[in-house]
Amino acid sequence: ALPGAPTPGRRPIGIADALYMLFAKAGINHMKEELDAIHAPIQRCFSPGGVEIALHGMDLHLQAQPQHGILAVDKRNCYNEVDRHAFLTECSRVLPEVYPFLHAMYSTESDLICRQGGLNGRAVVLKSRRGTRQGDPWGQVGMALALQPILETIRAEFPEVEIVALSDNVHFVGPITSLGPAFDRYEALVHTVGLTVRPDKSMAYSPEGDLSPLLDGRDIIECPAHEGIPVLGVPLGRPDYIQKGVQAV
């Protein structure tokens, strides 16, 4: 476990061995099409060009419906807090051929070594019971599996809201009056898989719509209508805002 911020704190780092990493990466490459079929169109993390598909889809939506809004939902420390039982259960349902592999890695606790007083300090063993291992190629799959049933529920209950997700990066696009209830429902559901939404780090944007129905009573960041919103590290919105973001790279 490495020192984290704020101090005092620790960031758990559970790293799989090299042989596991080799087999895991080979498995992901072999199953990309099947993983995409399971999660698309809600989640695009396994789609070829998934980031571009997500970005252009959201941009086209707002161009066609400028009164609509986009809500980028942030969650706290997802990969360290996701409930392993949640993604193992979903894996057994939709990827039974992979379940024994993931079960072998995630059904038991991981030992994390924490040294008090620096690298030469006393070693303390911490038990990691939640989250994925650092750098595990299947970590993204685990997150996607845990969130997929929740996102499917949101889609069924709010069909007017488009869901665009890449693993833990979740965006809602649609009528502003529906974004707030969808956000509240999502916030409640992710608790069932061990995750916590951060409204104070979530962001909302609309080119021409009134965001007050979404912002009222929720500590969500409002992105200026004359600018835009950063989505997956890319500026989305007005041409000047996009140009400014490109020049800053």
mmCIF file of N, CA and C in Angstrom, residues 133-249:
data_model
loop_
_atom_site.group_PDB
_atom_site.id
_atom_site.type_symbol
_atom_site.label_atom_id
_atom_site.label_comp_id
_atom_site.label_asym_id
_atom_site.label_seq_id
_atom_site.Cartn_x
_atom_site.Cartn_y
_atom_site.Cartn_z
ATOM 1 N N ARG A 133 -7.474 -5.614 -8.855
ATOM 2 C CA ARG A 133 -6.034 -5.491 -8.691
ATOM 3 C C ARG A 133 -5.469 -4.450 -9.655
ATOM 4 N N GLN A 134 -4.466 -3.733 -9.181
ATOM 5 C CA GLN A 134 -3.858 -2.675 -9.981
ATOM 6 C C GLN A 134 -3.299 -3.250 -11.278
ATOM 7 N N GLY A 135 -3.696 -2.651 -12.407
ATOM 8 C CA GLY A 135 -3.167 -3.063 -13.690
ATOM 9 C C GLY A 135 -3.744 -4.338 -14.259
ATOM 10 N N ASP A 136 -4.738 -4.919 -13.587
ATOM 11 C CA ASP A 136 -5.337 -6.158 -14.075
ATOM 12 C C ASP A 136 -6.135 -5.873 -15.343
ATOM 13 N N PRO A 137 -5.810 -6.531 -16.467
ATOM 14 C CA PRO A 137 -6.586 -6.302 -17.697
ATOM 15 C C PRO A 137 -8.081 -6.594 -17.520
ATOM 16 N N TRP A 138 -8.419 -7.490 -16.582
ATOM 17 C CA TRP A 138 -9.819 -7.813 -16.346
ATOM 18 C C TRP A 138 -10.474 -6.868 -15.347
ATOM 19 N N GLY A 139 -9.708 -5.912 -14.816
ATOM 20 C CA GLY A 139 -10.305 -4.955 -13.891
ATOM 21 C C GLY A 139 -11.389 -4.126 -14.538
ATOM 22 N N GLN A 140 -11.137 -3.687 -15.786
ATOM 23 C CA GLN A 140 -12.145 -2.927 -16.511
ATOM 24 C C GLN A 140 -13.379 -3.775 -16.781
ATOM 25 N N VAL A 141 -13.167 -5.057 -17.065
ATOM 26 C CA VAL A 141 -14.302 -5.958 -17.291
ATOM 27 C C VAL A 141 -15.115 -6.097 -16.011
ATOM 28 N N GLY A 142 -14.413 -6.243 -14.884
ATOM 29 C CA GLY A 142 -15.118 -6.359 -13.613
ATOM 30 C C GLY A 142 -15.985 -5.151 -13.336
ATOM 31 N N MET A 143 -15.450 -3.955 -13.591
ATOM 32 C CA MET A 143 -16.239 -2.740 -13.371
ATOM 33 C C MET A 143 -17.438 -2.698 -14.314
ATOM 34 N N ALA A 144 -17.201 -3.026 -15.581
ATOM 35 C CA ALA A 144 -18.293 -3.010 -16.556
ATOM 36 C C ALA A 144 -19.378 -4.016 -16.186
ATOM 37 N N LEU A 145 -18.975 -5.202 -15.732
ATOM 38 C CA LEU A 145 -19.946 -6.221 -15.334
ATOM 39 C C LEU A 145 -20.764 -5.765 -14.127
ATOM 40 N N ALA A 146 -20.116 -5.133 -13.162
ATOM 41 C CA ALA A 146 -20.834 -4.679 -11.966
ATOM 42 C C ALA A 146 -21.861 -3.601 -12.310
ATOM 43 N N LEU A 147 -21.524 -2.727 -13.260
ATOM 44 C CA LEU A 147 -22.400 -1.602 -13.587
ATOM 45 C C LEU A 147 -23.477 -1.928 -14.615
ATOM 46 N N GLN A 148 -23.267 -2.956 -15.437
ATOM 47 C CA GLN A 148 -24.190 -3.227 -16.531
ATOM 48 C C GLN A 148 -25.642 -3.427 -16.078
ATOM 49 N N PRO A 149 -25.937 -4.261 -15.061
ATOM 50 C CA PRO A 149 -27.338 -4.414 -14.648
ATOM 51 C C PRO A 149 -27.947 -3.110 -14.148
ATOM 52 N N ILE A 150 -27.135 -2.270 -13.507
ATOM 53 C CA ILE A 150 -27.622 -0.979 -13.014
ATOM 54 C C ILE A 150 -27.970 -0.071 -14.188
ATOM 55 N N LEU A 151 -27.089 -0.003 -15.174
ATOM 56 C CA LEU A 151 -27.336 0.844 -16.333
ATOM 57 C C LEU A 151 -28.523 0.351 -17.147
ATOM 58 N N GLU A 152 -28.703 -0.951 -17.216
ATOM 59 C CA GLU A 152 -29.868 -1.499 -17.909
ATOM 60 C C GLU A 152 -31.159 -1.116 -17.186
ATOM 61 N N THR A 153 -31.120 -1.088 -15.867
ATOM 62 C CA THR A 153 -32.281 -0.659 -15.082
ATOM 63 C C THR A 153 -32.601 0.802 -15.354
ATOM 64 N N ILE A 154 -31.575 1.657 -15.370
ATOM 65 C CA ILE A 154 -31.778 3.075 -15.652
ATOM 66 C C ILE A 154 -32.375 3.259 -17.045
ATOM 67 N N ARG A 155 -31.862 2.521 -18.012
ATOM 68 C CA ARG A 155 -32.371 2.643 -19.384
ATOM 69 C C ARG A 155 -33.834 2.238 -19.461
ATOM 70 N N ALA A 156 -34.214 1.186 -18.732
ATOM 71 C CA ALA A 156 -35.598 0.726 -18.752
ATOM 72 C C ALA A 156 -36.535 1.729 -18.063
ATOM 73 N N GLU A 157 -36.070 2.349 -16.990
ATOM 74 C CA GLU A 157 -36.913 3.266 -16.227
ATOM 75 C C GLU A 157 -36.938 4.671 -16.834
ATOM 76 N N PHE A 158 -35.893 5.032 -17.577
ATOM 77 C CA PHE A 158 -35.809 6.364 -18.194
ATOM 78 C C PHE A 158 -35.439 6.206 -19.677
ATOM 79 N N PRO A 159 -36.357 5.696 -20.488
ATOM 80 C CA PRO A 159 -36.035 5.431 -21.903
ATOM 81 C C PRO A 159 -35.705 6.688 -22.695
ATOM 82 N N GLU A 160 -36.117 7.842 -22.187
ATOM 83 C CA GLU A 160 -35.821 9.091 -22.891
ATOM 84 C C GLU A 160 -34.385 9.565 -22.664
ATOM 85 N N VAL A 161 -33.680 8.933 -21.729
ATOM 86 C CA VAL A 161 -32.298 9.314 -21.405
ATOM 87 C C VAL A 161 -31.341 8.348 -22.093
ATOM 88 N N GLU A 162 -30.419 8.906 -22.854
ATOM 89 C CA GLU A 162 -29.388 8.102 -23.488
ATOM 90 C C GLU A 162 -28.245 7.897 -22.500
ATOM 91 N N ILE A 163 -27.794 6.656 -22.359
ATOM 92 C CA ILE A 163 -26.684 6.333 -21.470
ATOM 93 C C ILE A 163 -25.457 6.040 -22.308
ATOM 94 N N VAL A 164 -24.385 6.751 -22.025
ATOM 95 C CA VAL A 164 -23.116 6.548 -22.718
ATOM 96 C C VAL A 164 -22.064 6.275 -21.654
ATOM 97 N N ALA A 165 -21.539 5.059 -21.633
ATOM 98 C CA ALA A 165 -20.611 4.674 -20.572
ATOM 99 C C ALA A 165 -19.397 3.966 -21.148
ATOM 100 N N LEU A 166 -18.267 4.225 -20.542
ATOM 101 C CA LEU A 166 -17.041 3.478 -20.798
ATOM 102 C C LEU A 166 -16.510 3.047 -19.444
ATOM 103 N N SER A 167 -16.893 1.855 -19.042
ATOM 104 C CA SER A 167 -16.558 1.314 -17.729
ATOM 105 C C SER A 167 -17.078 2.262 -16.647
ATOM 106 N N ASP A 168 -16.213 2.880 -15.836
ATOM 107 C CA ASP A 168 -16.693 3.706 -14.730
ATOM 108 C C ASP A 168 -17.070 5.120 -15.161
ATOM 109 N N ASN A 169 -16.791 5.498 -16.421
ATOM 110 C CA ASN A 169 -17.161 6.820 -16.928
ATOM 111 C C ASN A 169 -18.577 6.752 -17.492
ATOM 112 N N VAL A 170 -19.527 7.314 -16.751
ATOM 113 C CA VAL A 170 -20.940 7.202 -17.103
ATOM 114 C C VAL A 170 -21.509 8.593 -17.396
ATOM 115 N N HIS A 171 -22.235 8.697 -18.506
ATOM 116 C CA HIS A 171 -22.843 9.956 -18.916
ATOM 117 C C HIS A 171 -24.317 9.726 -19.240
ATOM 118 N N PHE A 172 -25.155 10.657 -18.819
ATOM 119 C CA PHE A 172 -26.570 10.664 -19.159
ATOM 120 C C PHE A 172 -26.825 11.859 -20.076
ATOM 121 N N VAL A 173 -27.521 11.624 -21.180
ATOM 122 C CA VAL A 173 -27.828 12.679 -22.144
ATOM 123 C C VAL A 173 -29.321 12.627 -22.438
ATOM 124 N N GLY A 174 -29.982 13.779 -22.336
ATOM 125 C CA GLY A 174 -31.416 13.788 -22.621
ATOM 126 C C GLY A 174 -32.110 14.996 -22.028
ATOM 127 N N PRO A 175 -33.449 14.934 -21.929
ATOM 128 C CA PRO A 175 -34.209 16.052 -21.358
ATOM 129 C C PRO A 175 -33.724 16.366 -19.940
ATOM 130 N N ILE A 176 -33.511 17.637 -19.651
ATOM 131 C CA ILE A 176 -32.943 18.032 -18.367
ATOM 132 C C ILE A 176 -33.853 17.619 -17.217
ATOM 133 N N THR A 177 -35.144 17.651 -17.423
ATOM 134 C CA THR A 177 -36.066 17.281 -16.351
ATOM 135 C C THR A 177 -35.963 15.797 -15.985
ATOM 136 N N SER A 178 -35.405 14.994 -16.882
ATOM 137 C CA SER A 178 -35.246 13.566 -16.604
ATOM 138 C C SER A 178 -33.868 13.231 -16.044
ATOM 139 N N LEU A 179 -32.900 14.121 -16.252
ATOM 140 C CA LEU A 179 -31.534 13.820 -15.825
ATOM 141 C C LEU A 179 -31.426 13.738 -14.307
ATOM 142 N N GLY A 180 -32.128 14.617 -13.605
ATOM 143 C CA GLY A 180 -32.073 14.598 -12.142
ATOM 144 C C GLY A 180 -32.607 13.300 -11.545
ATOM 145 N N PRO A 181 -33.821 12.887 -11.901
ATOM 146 C CA PRO A 181 -34.320 11.608 -11.389
ATOM 147 C C PRO A 181 -33.449 10.424 -11.782
ATOM 148 N N ALA A 182 -32.911 10.436 -13.008
ATOM 149 C CA ALA A 182 -32.021 9.350 -13.429
ATOM 150 C C ALA A 182 -30.752 9.337 -12.580
ATOM 151 N N PHE A 183 -30.230 10.512 -12.292
ATOM 152 C CA PHE A 183 -29.047 10.624 -11.443
ATOM 153 C C PHE A 183 -29.332 10.081 -10.042
ATOM 154 N N ASP A 184 -30.471 10.472 -9.470
ATOM 155 C CA ASP A 184 -30.830 10.015 -8.121
ATOM 156 C C ASP A 184 -30.974 8.501 -8.076
ATOM 157 N N ARG A 185 -31.586 7.945 -9.091
ATOM 158 C CA ARG A 185 -31.770 6.484 -9.147
ATOM 159 C C ARG A 185 -30.424 5.778 -9.284
ATOM 160 N N TYR A 186 -29.574 6.321 -10.126
ATOM 161 C CA TYR A 186 -28.247 5.736 -10.314
ATOM 162 C C TYR A 186 -27.437 5.815 -9.020
ATOM 163 N N GLU A 187 -27.510 6.958 -8.356
ATOM 164 C CA GLU A 187 -26.780 7.134 -7.098
ATOM 165 C C GLU A 187 -27.191 6.088 -6.070
ATOM 166 N N ALA A 188 -28.476 5.782 -6.011
ATOM 167 C CA ALA A 188 -28.962 4.778 -5.065
ATOM 168 C C ALA A 188 -28.526 3.369 -5.464
ATOM 169 N N LEU A 189 -28.580 3.073 -6.757
ATOM 170 C CA LEU A 189 -28.283 1.713 -7.210
ATOM 171 C C LEU A 189 -26.808 1.358 -7.093
ATOM 172 N N VAL A 190 -25.911 2.321 -7.333
ATOM 173 C CA VAL A 190 -24.488 1.959 -7.291
ATOM 174 C C VAL A 190 -24.030 1.597 -5.878
ATOM 175 N N HIS A 191 -24.779 2.024 -4.869
ATOM 176 C CA HIS A 191 -24.444 1.618 -3.503
ATOM 177 C C HIS A 191 -24.530 0.104 -3.346
ATOM 178 N N THR A 192 -25.379 -0.537 -4.143
ATOM 179 C CA THR A 192 -25.533 -1.990 -4.027
ATOM 180 C C THR A 192 -24.304 -2.744 -4.520
ATOM 181 N N VAL A 193 -23.423 -2.065 -5.258
ATOM 182 C CA VAL A 193 -22.181 -2.709 -5.716
ATOM 183 C C VAL A 193 -20.963 -2.046 -5.069
ATOM 184 N N GLY A 194 -21.196 -1.371 -3.960
ATOM 185 C CA GLY A 194 -20.103 -0.822 -3.175
ATOM 186 C C GLY A 194 -19.572 0.518 -3.613
ATOM 187 N N LEU A 195 -20.256 1.204 -4.534
ATOM 188 C CA LEU A 195 -19.740 2.453 -5.084
ATOM 189 C C LEU A 195 -20.506 3.661 -4.554
ATOM 190 N N THR A 196 -19.848 4.812 -4.588
ATOM 191 C CA THR A 196 -20.427 6.051 -4.082
ATOM 192 C C THR A 196 -20.291 7.147 -5.129
ATOM 193 N N VAL A 197 -21.397 7.765 -5.496
ATOM 194 C CA VAL A 197 -21.396 8.862 -6.452
ATOM 195 C C VAL A 197 -20.868 10.129 -5.780
ATOM 196 N N ARG A 198 -20.095 10.907 -6.532
ATOM 197 C CA ARG A 198 -19.603 12.204 -6.058
ATOM 198 C C ARG A 198 -20.330 13.319 -6.814
ATOM 199 N N PRO A 199 -21.455 13.819 -6.293
ATOM 200 C CA PRO A 199 -22.140 14.925 -6.976
ATOM 201 C C PRO A 199 -21.249 16.146 -7.134
ATOM 202 N N ASP A 200 -20.376 16.395 -6.152
ATOM 203 C CA ASP A 200 -19.535 17.586 -6.182
ATOM 204 C C ASP A 200 -18.444 17.509 -7.249
ATOM 205 N N LYS A 201 -18.247 16.332 -7.850
ATOM 206 C CA LYS A 201 -17.314 16.195 -8.967
ATOM 207 C C LYS A 201 -18.018 15.841 -10.267
ATOM 208 N N SER A 202 -19.335 15.684 -10.208
ATOM 209 C CA SER A 202 -20.122 15.439 -11.415
ATOM 210 C C SER A 202 -20.415 16.776 -12.093
ATOM 211 N N MET A 203 -20.542 16.761 -13.425
ATOM 212 C CA MET A 203 -20.692 18.002 -14.183
ATOM 213 C C MET A 203 -21.875 17.924 -15.136
ATOM 214 N N ALA A 204 -22.530 19.067 -15.323
ATOM 215 C CA ALA A 204 -23.682 19.151 -16.217
ATOM 216 C C ALA A 204 -23.483 20.285 -17.211
ATOM 217 N N TYR A 205 -24.008 20.071 -18.427
ATOM 218 C CA TYR A 205 -23.881 21.089 -19.475
ATOM 219 C C TYR A 205 -25.074 20.992 -20.413
ATOM 220 N N SER A 206 -25.511 22.150 -20.865
ATOM 221 C CA SER A 206 -26.527 22.229 -21.918
ATOM 222 C C SER A 206 -26.262 23.455 -22.770
ATOM 223 N N PRO A 207 -26.298 23.316 -24.093
ATOM 224 C CA PRO A 207 -26.048 24.482 -24.956
ATOM 225 C C PRO A 207 -27.097 25.584 -24.802
ATOM 226 N N GLU A 208 -28.367 25.178 -24.650
ATOM 227 C CA GLU A 208 -29.439 26.174 -24.600
ATOM 228 C C GLU A 208 -30.469 25.902 -23.508
ATOM 229 N N GLY A 209 -30.381 24.781 -22.845
ATOM 230 C CA GLY A 209 -31.391 24.421 -21.856
ATOM 231 C C GLY A 209 -31.138 25.017 -20.482
ATOM 232 N N ASP A 210 -32.188 25.034 -19.670
ATOM 233 C CA ASP A 210 -32.123 25.517 -18.288
ATOM 234 C C ASP A 210 -31.775 24.334 -17.379
ATOM 235 N N LEU A 211 -30.603 24.383 -16.756
ATOM 236 C CA LEU A 211 -30.135 23.266 -15.932
ATOM 237 C C LEU A 211 -30.675 23.279 -14.509
ATOM 238 N N SER A 212 -31.458 24.290 -14.155
ATOM 239 C CA SER A 212 -31.896 24.411 -12.761
ATOM 240 C C SER A 212 -32.678 23.202 -12.249
ATOM 241 N N PRO A 213 -33.532 22.529 -13.055
ATOM 242 C CA PRO A 213 -34.205 21.339 -12.519
ATOM 243 C C PRO A 213 -33.233 20.231 -12.103
ATOM 244 N N LEU A 214 -32.066 20.183 -12.753
ATOM 245 C CA LEU A 214 -31.054 19.191 -12.410
ATOM 246 C C LEU A 214 -30.196 19.653 -11.243
ATOM 247 N N LEU A 215 -29.847 20.934 -11.216
ATOM 248 C CA LEU A 215 -28.916 21.438 -10.212
ATOM 249 C C LEU A 215 -29.559 21.689 -8.858
ATOM 250 N N ASP A 216 -30.851 22.021 -8.844
ATOM 251 C CA ASP A 216 -31.519 22.353 -7.592
ATOM 252 C C ASP A 216 -31.477 21.171 -6.623
ATOM 253 N N GLY A 217 -30.883 21.392 -5.449
ATOM 254 C CA GLY A 217 -30.823 20.349 -4.426
ATOM 255 C C GLY A 217 -29.725 19.335 -4.640
ATOM 256 N N ARG A 218 -28.926 19.521 -5.673
ATOM 257 C CA ARG A 218 -27.828 18.592 -5.949
ATOM 258 C C ARG A 218 -26.545 19.396 -6.129
ATOM 259 N N ASP A 219 -25.487 18.958 -5.515
ATOM 260 C CA ASP A 219 -24.211 19.673 -5.550
ATOM 261 C C ASP A 219 -23.420 19.285 -6.792
ATOM 262 N N ILE A 220 -24.014 19.579 -7.964
ATOM 263 C CA ILE A 220 -23.413 19.225 -9.252
ATOM 264 C C ILE A 220 -22.809 20.475 -9.880
ATOM 265 N N ILE A 221 -21.655 20.324 -10.497
ATOM 266 C CA ILE A 221 -20.969 21.451 -11.130
ATOM 267 C C ILE A 221 -21.680 21.825 -12.432
ATOM 268 N N GLU A 222 -21.972 23.105 -12.590
ATOM 269 C CA GLU A 222 -22.585 23.602 -13.827
ATOM 270 C C GLU A 222 -21.502 24.114 -14.763
ATOM 271 N N CYS A 223 -21.437 23.563 -15.954
ATOM 272 C CA CYS A 223 -20.508 24.043 -16.970
ATOM 273 C C CYS A 223 -21.191 25.151 -17.773
ATOM 274 N N PRO A 224 -20.521 26.280 -18.006
ATOM 275 C CA PRO A 224 -21.153 27.412 -18.692
ATOM 276 C C PRO A 224 -21.672 27.052 -20.077
ATOM 277 N N ALA A 225 -22.860 27.541 -20.396
ATOM 278 C CA ALA A 225 -23.484 27.236 -21.685
ATOM 279 C C ALA A 225 -22.671 27.785 -22.844
ATOM 280 N N HIS A 226 -21.938 28.890 -22.617
ATOM 281 C CA HIS A 226 -21.168 29.495 -23.711
ATOM 282 C C HIS A 226 -19.812 28.812 -23.893
ATOM 283 N N GLU A 227 -19.531 27.794 -23.076
ATOM 284 C CA GLU A 227 -18.272 27.066 -23.195
ATOM 285 C C GLU A 227 -18.543 25.606 -23.550
ATOM 286 N N GLY A 228 -18.522 24.709 -22.579
ATOM 287 C CA GLY A 228 -18.741 23.296 -22.851
ATOM 288 C C GLY A 228 -18.389 22.460 -21.640
ATOM 289 N N ILE A 229 -18.122 21.188 -21.882
ATOM 290 C CA ILE A 229 -17.872 20.245 -20.802
ATOM 291 C C ILE A 229 -16.753 19.289 -21.215
ATOM 292 N N PRO A 230 -15.831 18.987 -20.315
ATOM 293 C CA PRO A 230 -14.825 17.972 -20.648
ATOM 294 C C PRO A 230 -15.423 16.572 -20.526
ATOM 295 N N VAL A 231 -15.334 15.798 -21.587
ATOM 296 C CA VAL A 231 -15.883 14.442 -21.597
ATOM 297 C C VAL A 231 -14.771 13.475 -22.007
ATOM 298 N N LEU A 232 -14.436 12.556 -21.114
ATOM 299 C CA LEU A 232 -13.385 11.580 -21.384
ATOM 300 C C LEU A 232 -12.079 12.267 -21.763
ATOM 301 N N GLY A 233 -11.837 13.419 -21.124
ATOM 302 C CA GLY A 233 -10.613 14.159 -21.370
ATOM 303 C C GLY A 233 -10.633 15.007 -22.624
ATOM 304 N N VAL A 234 -11.789 15.097 -23.284
ATOM 305 C CA VAL A 234 -11.906 15.835 -24.545
ATOM 306 C C VAL A 234 -12.940 16.947 -24.373
ATOM 307 N N PRO A 235 -12.652 18.176 -24.844
ATOM 308 C CA PRO A 235 -13.633 19.256 -24.732
ATOM 309 C C PRO A 235 -14.807 19.050 -25.682
ATOM 310 N N LEU A 236 -16.013 19.211 -25.147
ATOM 311 C CA LEU A 236 -17.237 19.048 -25.943
ATOM 312 C C LEU A 236 -18.093 20.282 -25.719
ATOM 313 N N GLY A 237 -18.505 20.943 -26.802
ATOM 314 C CA GLY A 237 -19.331 22.134 -26.646
ATOM 315 C C GLY A 237 -19.122 23.129 -27.766
ATOM 316 N N ARG A 238 -18.987 24.405 -27.387
ATOM 317 C CA ARG A 238 -18.853 25.480 -28.359
ATOM 318 C C ARG A 238 -17.506 25.395 -29.089
ATOM 319 N N PRO A 239 -17.475 25.843 -30.359
ATOM 320 C CA PRO A 239 -16.218 25.766 -31.128
ATOM 321 C C PRO A 239 -15.038 26.443 -30.443
ATOM 322 N N ASP A 240 -15.260 27.615 -29.842
ATOM 323 C CA ASP A 240 -14.167 28.322 -29.164
ATOM 324 C C ASP A 240 -13.643 27.531 -27.977
ATOM 325 N N TYR A 241 -14.549 26.881 -27.263
ATOM 326 C CA TYR A 241 -14.150 26.062 -26.112
ATOM 327 C C TYR A 241 -13.338 24.858 -26.575
ATOM 328 N N ILE A 242 -13.763 24.231 -27.649
ATOM 329 C CA ILE A 242 -13.035 23.075 -28.181
ATOM 330 C C ILE A 242 -11.653 23.496 -28.671
ATOM 331 N N GLN A 243 -11.600 24.638 -29.394
ATOM 332 C CA GLN A 243 -10.327 25.124 -29.897
ATOM 333 C C GLN A 243 -9.368 25.445 -28.757
ATOM 334 N N LYS A 244 -9.875 26.041 -27.721
ATOM 335 C CA LYS A 244 -9.048 26.371 -26.548
ATOM 336 C C LYS A 244 -8.500 25.097 -25.913
ATOM 337 N N GLY A 245 -9.350 24.072 -25.818
ATOM 338 C CA GLY A 245 -8.901 22.811 -25.245
ATOM 339 C C GLY A 245 -7.848 22.131 -26.084
ATOM 340 N N VAL A 246 -8.001 22.196 -27.401
ATOM 341 C CA VAL A 246 -7.017 21.596 -28.309
ATOM 342 C C VAL A 246 -5.675 22.325 -28.192
ATOM 343 N N GLN A 247 -5.704 23.621 -28.114
ATOM 344 C CA GLN A 247 -4.474 24.403 -28.033
ATOM 345 C C GLN A 247 -3.742 24.170 -26.725
ATOM 346 N N ALA A 248 -4.495 23.767 -25.674
ATOM 347 C CA ALA A 248 -3.875 23.552 -24.379
ATOM 348 C C ALA A 248 -3.149 22.209 -24.291
ATOM 349 N N VAL A 249 -3.368 21.337 -25.275
ATOM 350 C CA VAL A 249 -2.735 20.020 -25.237
ATOM 351 C C VAL A 249 -1.246 20.133 -25.582
#
